[in-house]
Short mmCIF file of C-alpha atoms in Angstrom, two decimals:
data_model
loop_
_atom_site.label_atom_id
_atom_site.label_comp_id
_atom_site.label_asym_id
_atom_site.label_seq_id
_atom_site.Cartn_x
_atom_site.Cartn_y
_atom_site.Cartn_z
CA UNK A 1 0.00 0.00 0.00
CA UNK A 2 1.42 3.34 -1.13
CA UNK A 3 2.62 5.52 1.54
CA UNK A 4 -0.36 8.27 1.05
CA UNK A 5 -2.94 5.44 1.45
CA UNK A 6 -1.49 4.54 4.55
CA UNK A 7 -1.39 7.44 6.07
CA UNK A 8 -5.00 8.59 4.34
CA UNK A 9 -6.50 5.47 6.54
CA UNK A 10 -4.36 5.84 9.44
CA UNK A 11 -6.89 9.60 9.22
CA UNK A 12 -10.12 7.88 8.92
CA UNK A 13 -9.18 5.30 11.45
CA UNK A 14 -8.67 8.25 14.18
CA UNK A 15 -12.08 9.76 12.77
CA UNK A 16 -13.57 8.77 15.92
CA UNK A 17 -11.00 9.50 18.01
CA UNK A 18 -11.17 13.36 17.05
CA UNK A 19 -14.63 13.13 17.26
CA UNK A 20 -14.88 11.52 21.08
CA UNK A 21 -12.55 14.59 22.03
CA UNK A 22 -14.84 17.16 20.04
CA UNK A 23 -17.84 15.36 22.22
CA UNK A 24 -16.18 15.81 25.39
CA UNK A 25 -14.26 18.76 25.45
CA UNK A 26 -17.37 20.32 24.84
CA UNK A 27 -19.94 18.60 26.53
CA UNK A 28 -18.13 18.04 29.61
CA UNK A 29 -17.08 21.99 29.47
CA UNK A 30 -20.49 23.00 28.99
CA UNK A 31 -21.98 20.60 31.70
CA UNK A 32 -21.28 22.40 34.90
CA UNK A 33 -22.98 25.62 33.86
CA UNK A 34 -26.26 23.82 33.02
CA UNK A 35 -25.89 21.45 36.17
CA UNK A 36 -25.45 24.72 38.19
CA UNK A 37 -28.81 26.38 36.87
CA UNK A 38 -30.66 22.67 36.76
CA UNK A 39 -29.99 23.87 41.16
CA UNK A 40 -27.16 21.64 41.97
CA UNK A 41 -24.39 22.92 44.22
CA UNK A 42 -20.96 23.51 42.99
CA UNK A 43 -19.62 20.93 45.66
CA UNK A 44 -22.01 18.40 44.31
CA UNK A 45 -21.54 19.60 41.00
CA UNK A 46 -17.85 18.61 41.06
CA UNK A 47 -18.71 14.84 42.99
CA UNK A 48 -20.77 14.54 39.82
CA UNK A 49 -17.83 15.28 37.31
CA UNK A 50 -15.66 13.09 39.55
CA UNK A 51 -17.74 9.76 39.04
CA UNK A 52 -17.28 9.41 35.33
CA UNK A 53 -13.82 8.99 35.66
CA UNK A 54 -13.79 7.13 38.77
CA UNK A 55 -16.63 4.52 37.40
CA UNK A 56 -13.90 4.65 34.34
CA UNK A 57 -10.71 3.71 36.16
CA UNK A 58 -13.04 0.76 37.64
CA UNK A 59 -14.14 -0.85 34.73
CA UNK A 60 -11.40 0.21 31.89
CA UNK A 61 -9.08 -3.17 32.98
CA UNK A 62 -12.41 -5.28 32.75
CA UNK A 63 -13.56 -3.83 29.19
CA UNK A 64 -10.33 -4.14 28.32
CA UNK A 65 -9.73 -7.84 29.02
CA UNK A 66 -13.13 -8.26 27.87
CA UNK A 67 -11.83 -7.32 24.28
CA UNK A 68 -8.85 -9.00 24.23
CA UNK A 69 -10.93 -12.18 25.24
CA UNK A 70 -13.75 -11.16 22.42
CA UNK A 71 -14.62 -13.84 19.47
CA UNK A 72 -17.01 -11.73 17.43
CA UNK A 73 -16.72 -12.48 13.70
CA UNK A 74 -16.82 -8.63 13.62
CA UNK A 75 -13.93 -8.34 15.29
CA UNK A 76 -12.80 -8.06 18.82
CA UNK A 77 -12.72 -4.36 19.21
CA UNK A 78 -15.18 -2.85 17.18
CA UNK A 79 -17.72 -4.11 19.14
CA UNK A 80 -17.27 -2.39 22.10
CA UNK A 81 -16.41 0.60 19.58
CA UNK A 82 -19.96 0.59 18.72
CA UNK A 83 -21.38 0.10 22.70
CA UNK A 84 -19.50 2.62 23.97
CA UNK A 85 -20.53 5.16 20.86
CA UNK A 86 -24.55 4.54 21.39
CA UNK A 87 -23.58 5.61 25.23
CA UNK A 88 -22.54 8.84 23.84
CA UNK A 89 -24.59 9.43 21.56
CA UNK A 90 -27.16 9.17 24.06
CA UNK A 91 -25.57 11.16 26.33
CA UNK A 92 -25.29 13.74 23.96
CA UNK A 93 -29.53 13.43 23.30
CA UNK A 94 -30.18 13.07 27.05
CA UNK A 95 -27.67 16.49 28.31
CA UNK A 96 -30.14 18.95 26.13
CA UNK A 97 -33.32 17.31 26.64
CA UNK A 98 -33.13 16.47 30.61
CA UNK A 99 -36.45 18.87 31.23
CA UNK A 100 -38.08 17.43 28.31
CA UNK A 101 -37.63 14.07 29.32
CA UNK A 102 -38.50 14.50 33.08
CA UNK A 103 -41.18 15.98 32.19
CA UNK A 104 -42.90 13.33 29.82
CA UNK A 105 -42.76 11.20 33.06
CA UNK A 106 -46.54 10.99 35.23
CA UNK A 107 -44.40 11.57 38.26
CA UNK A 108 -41.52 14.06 36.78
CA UNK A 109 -40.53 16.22 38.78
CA UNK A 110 -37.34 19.08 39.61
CA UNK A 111 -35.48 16.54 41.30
CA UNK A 112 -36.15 13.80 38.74
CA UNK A 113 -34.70 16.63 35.74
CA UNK A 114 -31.45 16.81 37.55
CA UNK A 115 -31.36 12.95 38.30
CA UNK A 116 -31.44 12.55 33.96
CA UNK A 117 -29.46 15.50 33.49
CA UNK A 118 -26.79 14.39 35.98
CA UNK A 119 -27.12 10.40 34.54
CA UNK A 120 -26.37 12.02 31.16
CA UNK A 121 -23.11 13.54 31.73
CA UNK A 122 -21.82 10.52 34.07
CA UNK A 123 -22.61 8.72 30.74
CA UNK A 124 -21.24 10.79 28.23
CA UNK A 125 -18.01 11.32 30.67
CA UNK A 126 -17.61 7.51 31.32
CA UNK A 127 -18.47 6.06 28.11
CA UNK A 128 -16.34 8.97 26.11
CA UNK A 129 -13.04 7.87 28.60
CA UNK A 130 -13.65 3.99 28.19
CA UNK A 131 -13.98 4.52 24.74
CA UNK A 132 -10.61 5.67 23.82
CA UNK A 133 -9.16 2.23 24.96
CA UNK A 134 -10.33 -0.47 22.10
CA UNK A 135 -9.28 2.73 20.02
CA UNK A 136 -5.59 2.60 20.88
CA UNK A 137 -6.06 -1.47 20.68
CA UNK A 138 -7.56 -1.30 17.44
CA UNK A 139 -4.61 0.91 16.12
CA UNK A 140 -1.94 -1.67 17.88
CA UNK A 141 -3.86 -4.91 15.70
CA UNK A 142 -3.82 -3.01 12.40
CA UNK A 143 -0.33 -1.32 12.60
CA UNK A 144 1.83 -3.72 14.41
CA UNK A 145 4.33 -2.68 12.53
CA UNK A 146 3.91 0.81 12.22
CA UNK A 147 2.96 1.66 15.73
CA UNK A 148 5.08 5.14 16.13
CA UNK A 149 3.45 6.29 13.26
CA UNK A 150 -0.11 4.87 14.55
CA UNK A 151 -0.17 6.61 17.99
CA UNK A 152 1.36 9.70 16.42
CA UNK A 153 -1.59 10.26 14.43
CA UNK A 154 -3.66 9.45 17.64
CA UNK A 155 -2.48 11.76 19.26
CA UNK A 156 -2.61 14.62 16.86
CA UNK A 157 -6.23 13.76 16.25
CA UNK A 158 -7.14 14.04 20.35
CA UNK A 159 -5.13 17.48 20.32
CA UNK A 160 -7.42 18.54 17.36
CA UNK A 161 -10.49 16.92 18.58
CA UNK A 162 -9.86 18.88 22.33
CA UNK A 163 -8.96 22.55 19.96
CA UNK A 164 -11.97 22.12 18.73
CA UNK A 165 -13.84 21.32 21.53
CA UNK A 166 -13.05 23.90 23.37
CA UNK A 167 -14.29 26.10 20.81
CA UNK A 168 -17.38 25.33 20.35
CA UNK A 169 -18.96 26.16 23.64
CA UNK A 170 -16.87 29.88 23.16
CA UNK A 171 -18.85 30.26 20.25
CA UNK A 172 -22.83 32.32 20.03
CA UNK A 173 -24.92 29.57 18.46
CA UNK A 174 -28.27 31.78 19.51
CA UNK A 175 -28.53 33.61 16.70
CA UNK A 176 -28.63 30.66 14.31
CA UNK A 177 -30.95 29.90 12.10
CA UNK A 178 -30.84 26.52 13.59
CA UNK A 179 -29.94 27.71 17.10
CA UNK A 180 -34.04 29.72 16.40
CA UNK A 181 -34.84 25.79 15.17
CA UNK A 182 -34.15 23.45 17.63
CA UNK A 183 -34.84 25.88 20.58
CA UNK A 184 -31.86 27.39 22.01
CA UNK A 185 -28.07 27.20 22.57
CA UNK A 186 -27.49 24.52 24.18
CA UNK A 187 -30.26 22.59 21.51
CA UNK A 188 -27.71 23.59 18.49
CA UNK A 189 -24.36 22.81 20.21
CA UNK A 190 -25.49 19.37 21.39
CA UNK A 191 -26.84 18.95 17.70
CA UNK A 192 -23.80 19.81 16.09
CA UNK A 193 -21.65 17.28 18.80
CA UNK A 194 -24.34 14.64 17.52
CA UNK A 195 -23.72 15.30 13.87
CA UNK A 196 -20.25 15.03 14.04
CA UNK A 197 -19.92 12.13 16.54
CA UNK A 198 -22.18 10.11 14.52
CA UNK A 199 -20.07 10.91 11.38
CA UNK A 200 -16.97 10.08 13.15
CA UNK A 201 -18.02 6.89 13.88
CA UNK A 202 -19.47 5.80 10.52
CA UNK A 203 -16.13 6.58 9.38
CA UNK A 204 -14.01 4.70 11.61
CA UNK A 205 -16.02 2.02 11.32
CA UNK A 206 -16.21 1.43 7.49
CA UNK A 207 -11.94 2.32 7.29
CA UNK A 208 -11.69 -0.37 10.02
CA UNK A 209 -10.73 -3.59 8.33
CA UNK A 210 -10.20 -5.45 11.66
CA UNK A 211 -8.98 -8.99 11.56
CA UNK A 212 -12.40 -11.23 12.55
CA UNK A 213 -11.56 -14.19 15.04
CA UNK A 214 -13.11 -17.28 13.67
CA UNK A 215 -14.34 -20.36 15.96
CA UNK A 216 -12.32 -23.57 15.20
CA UNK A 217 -15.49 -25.41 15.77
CA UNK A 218 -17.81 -26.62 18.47
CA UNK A 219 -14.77 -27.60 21.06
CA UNK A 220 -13.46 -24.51 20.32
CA UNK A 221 -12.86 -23.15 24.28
CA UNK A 222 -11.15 -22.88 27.11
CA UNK A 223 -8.99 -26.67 27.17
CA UNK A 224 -11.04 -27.46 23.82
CA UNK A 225 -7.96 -27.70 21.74
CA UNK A 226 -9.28 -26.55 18.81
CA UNK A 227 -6.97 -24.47 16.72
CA UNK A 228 -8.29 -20.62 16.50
CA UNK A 229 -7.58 -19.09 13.08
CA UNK A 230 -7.61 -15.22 12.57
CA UNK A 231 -8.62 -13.70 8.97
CA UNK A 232 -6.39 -10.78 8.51
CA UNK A 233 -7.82 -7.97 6.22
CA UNK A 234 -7.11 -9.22 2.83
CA UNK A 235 -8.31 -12.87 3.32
CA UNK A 236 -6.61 -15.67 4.41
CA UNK A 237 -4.80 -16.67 7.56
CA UNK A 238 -1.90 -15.53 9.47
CA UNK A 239 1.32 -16.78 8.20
CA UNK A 240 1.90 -20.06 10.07
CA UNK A 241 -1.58 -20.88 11.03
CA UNK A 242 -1.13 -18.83 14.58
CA UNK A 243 -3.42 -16.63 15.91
CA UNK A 244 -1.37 -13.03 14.91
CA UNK A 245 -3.33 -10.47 17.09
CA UNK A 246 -2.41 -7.26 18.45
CA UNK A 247 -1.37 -6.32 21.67
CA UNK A 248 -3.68 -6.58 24.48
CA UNK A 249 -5.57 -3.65 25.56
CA UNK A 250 -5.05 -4.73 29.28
CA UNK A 251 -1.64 -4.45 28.21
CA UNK A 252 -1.75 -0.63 26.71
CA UNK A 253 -3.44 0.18 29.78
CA UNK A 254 -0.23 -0.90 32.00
CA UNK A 255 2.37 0.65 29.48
CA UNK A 256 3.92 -2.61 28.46
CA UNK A 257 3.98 -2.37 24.61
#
């Protein structure tokens, strides 16, 4: 493959990478002002931006492992690629909307509009964080060889992704023609997050040409014996028959590759 091309897919690959940054940069940076006029207190306020990450650093190792461990013919990471994205792309619907949907309840109430509008940003901060790690796996399967070059690129894209974020919220949607639309400013930024999140990932997604782990059969298990084989991305097996997957994301989480 041509140098350009490489590099060309190594973009689209990190798609949804600069996309999950775009989505959290801003909605996380535009969170506590709306969690402060929902009535919450700024100590609580900062307990709530504290328990994404903590819920993260909990269950991160176990999604991880889960991955490594995955025998979808889709693939082992892309999987939890696509759980983690509906998370935040219903964060990203649930953040705007909190009155709206407390209020379709019978029994809505104040407390029950900060209850969904703090569940939504717990979710869009824990499922944006736990997302970023079958990311960095996917990149180690697909460029074994190229890795410096890989994680470069990843790392450009979350700069760009958090650049952009952060502009966003700086910027007066009111006086939008779609800001007038949808019903305010907060309506048109989470809009715009969802239109470019969901383009991020349809991207990623159809550059991905992940390597799908096929069953060797009905013994195939734990002490079944059955031989494994992996179809890498043009067809065929690894050479040798063996089972040539990428590092484990347990083991990008601990620094070891």
């Amino acid at each position: 493959m041509p140098g350009w091309r490489s590099r060309w897919r190594l973009v689209l690959l990190n798609a949804l990478t600069c996309g999950l940054e775009i989505c959290l940069a801003a909605g996380i940076t535009y969170a506590p002002p709306m969690l402060l006029e929902a009535g919450v207190q700024e100590r609580y306020m900062t307990m709530v931006l504290g328990v994404g990450p903590v819920l993260g650093l909990l269950f991160i190792p176990l999604i991880g492992s889960a991955s490594d461990q995955c025998n979808s013919s889709y693939g082992r990471r892309r999987p939890f690629l696509w759980l983690l994205s509906l998370g935040v792309l219903l964060a990203l619907l649930i953040i705007p909307h909190a009155d709206l949907l407390a209020a379709r309840l019978a029994w809505g109430s104040h407390n029950l509009q900060v209850g969904v509008l703090i569940f939504g940003v717990v979710l869009l901060d824990f499922c944006g964080q736990v997302c970023f790690t079958p990311l960095e796996a996917l990149l180690s399967d697909l460029y074994r060889d190229q890795e410096d070059l890989a994680f470069s690129m990843f790392s450009f894209m979350v700069s760009l992704g958090g650049c952009v974020g952060y502009l966003l919220p700086a910027l007066d949607w009111s006086r939008g023609l779609l800001s007038v639309y949808l019903g305010g400013q907060a309506d048109c930024l989470f809009a715009i997050l969802i239109l470019i999140f969901v383009c991020s990932v349809l991207v990623t997604m159809k550059a991905s040409e992940e390597p799908a782990c096929v069953g060797g059969g009905a013994g195939a298990g734990a002490g079944g014996g059955a031989a494994e084989g992996l179809l890498v991305a043009g067809g065929g097996r690894a050479p040798g028959g063996g089972a040539s997957r990428g590092a484990p994301a347990v083991l990008l989480l601990r620094g070891e590759v």
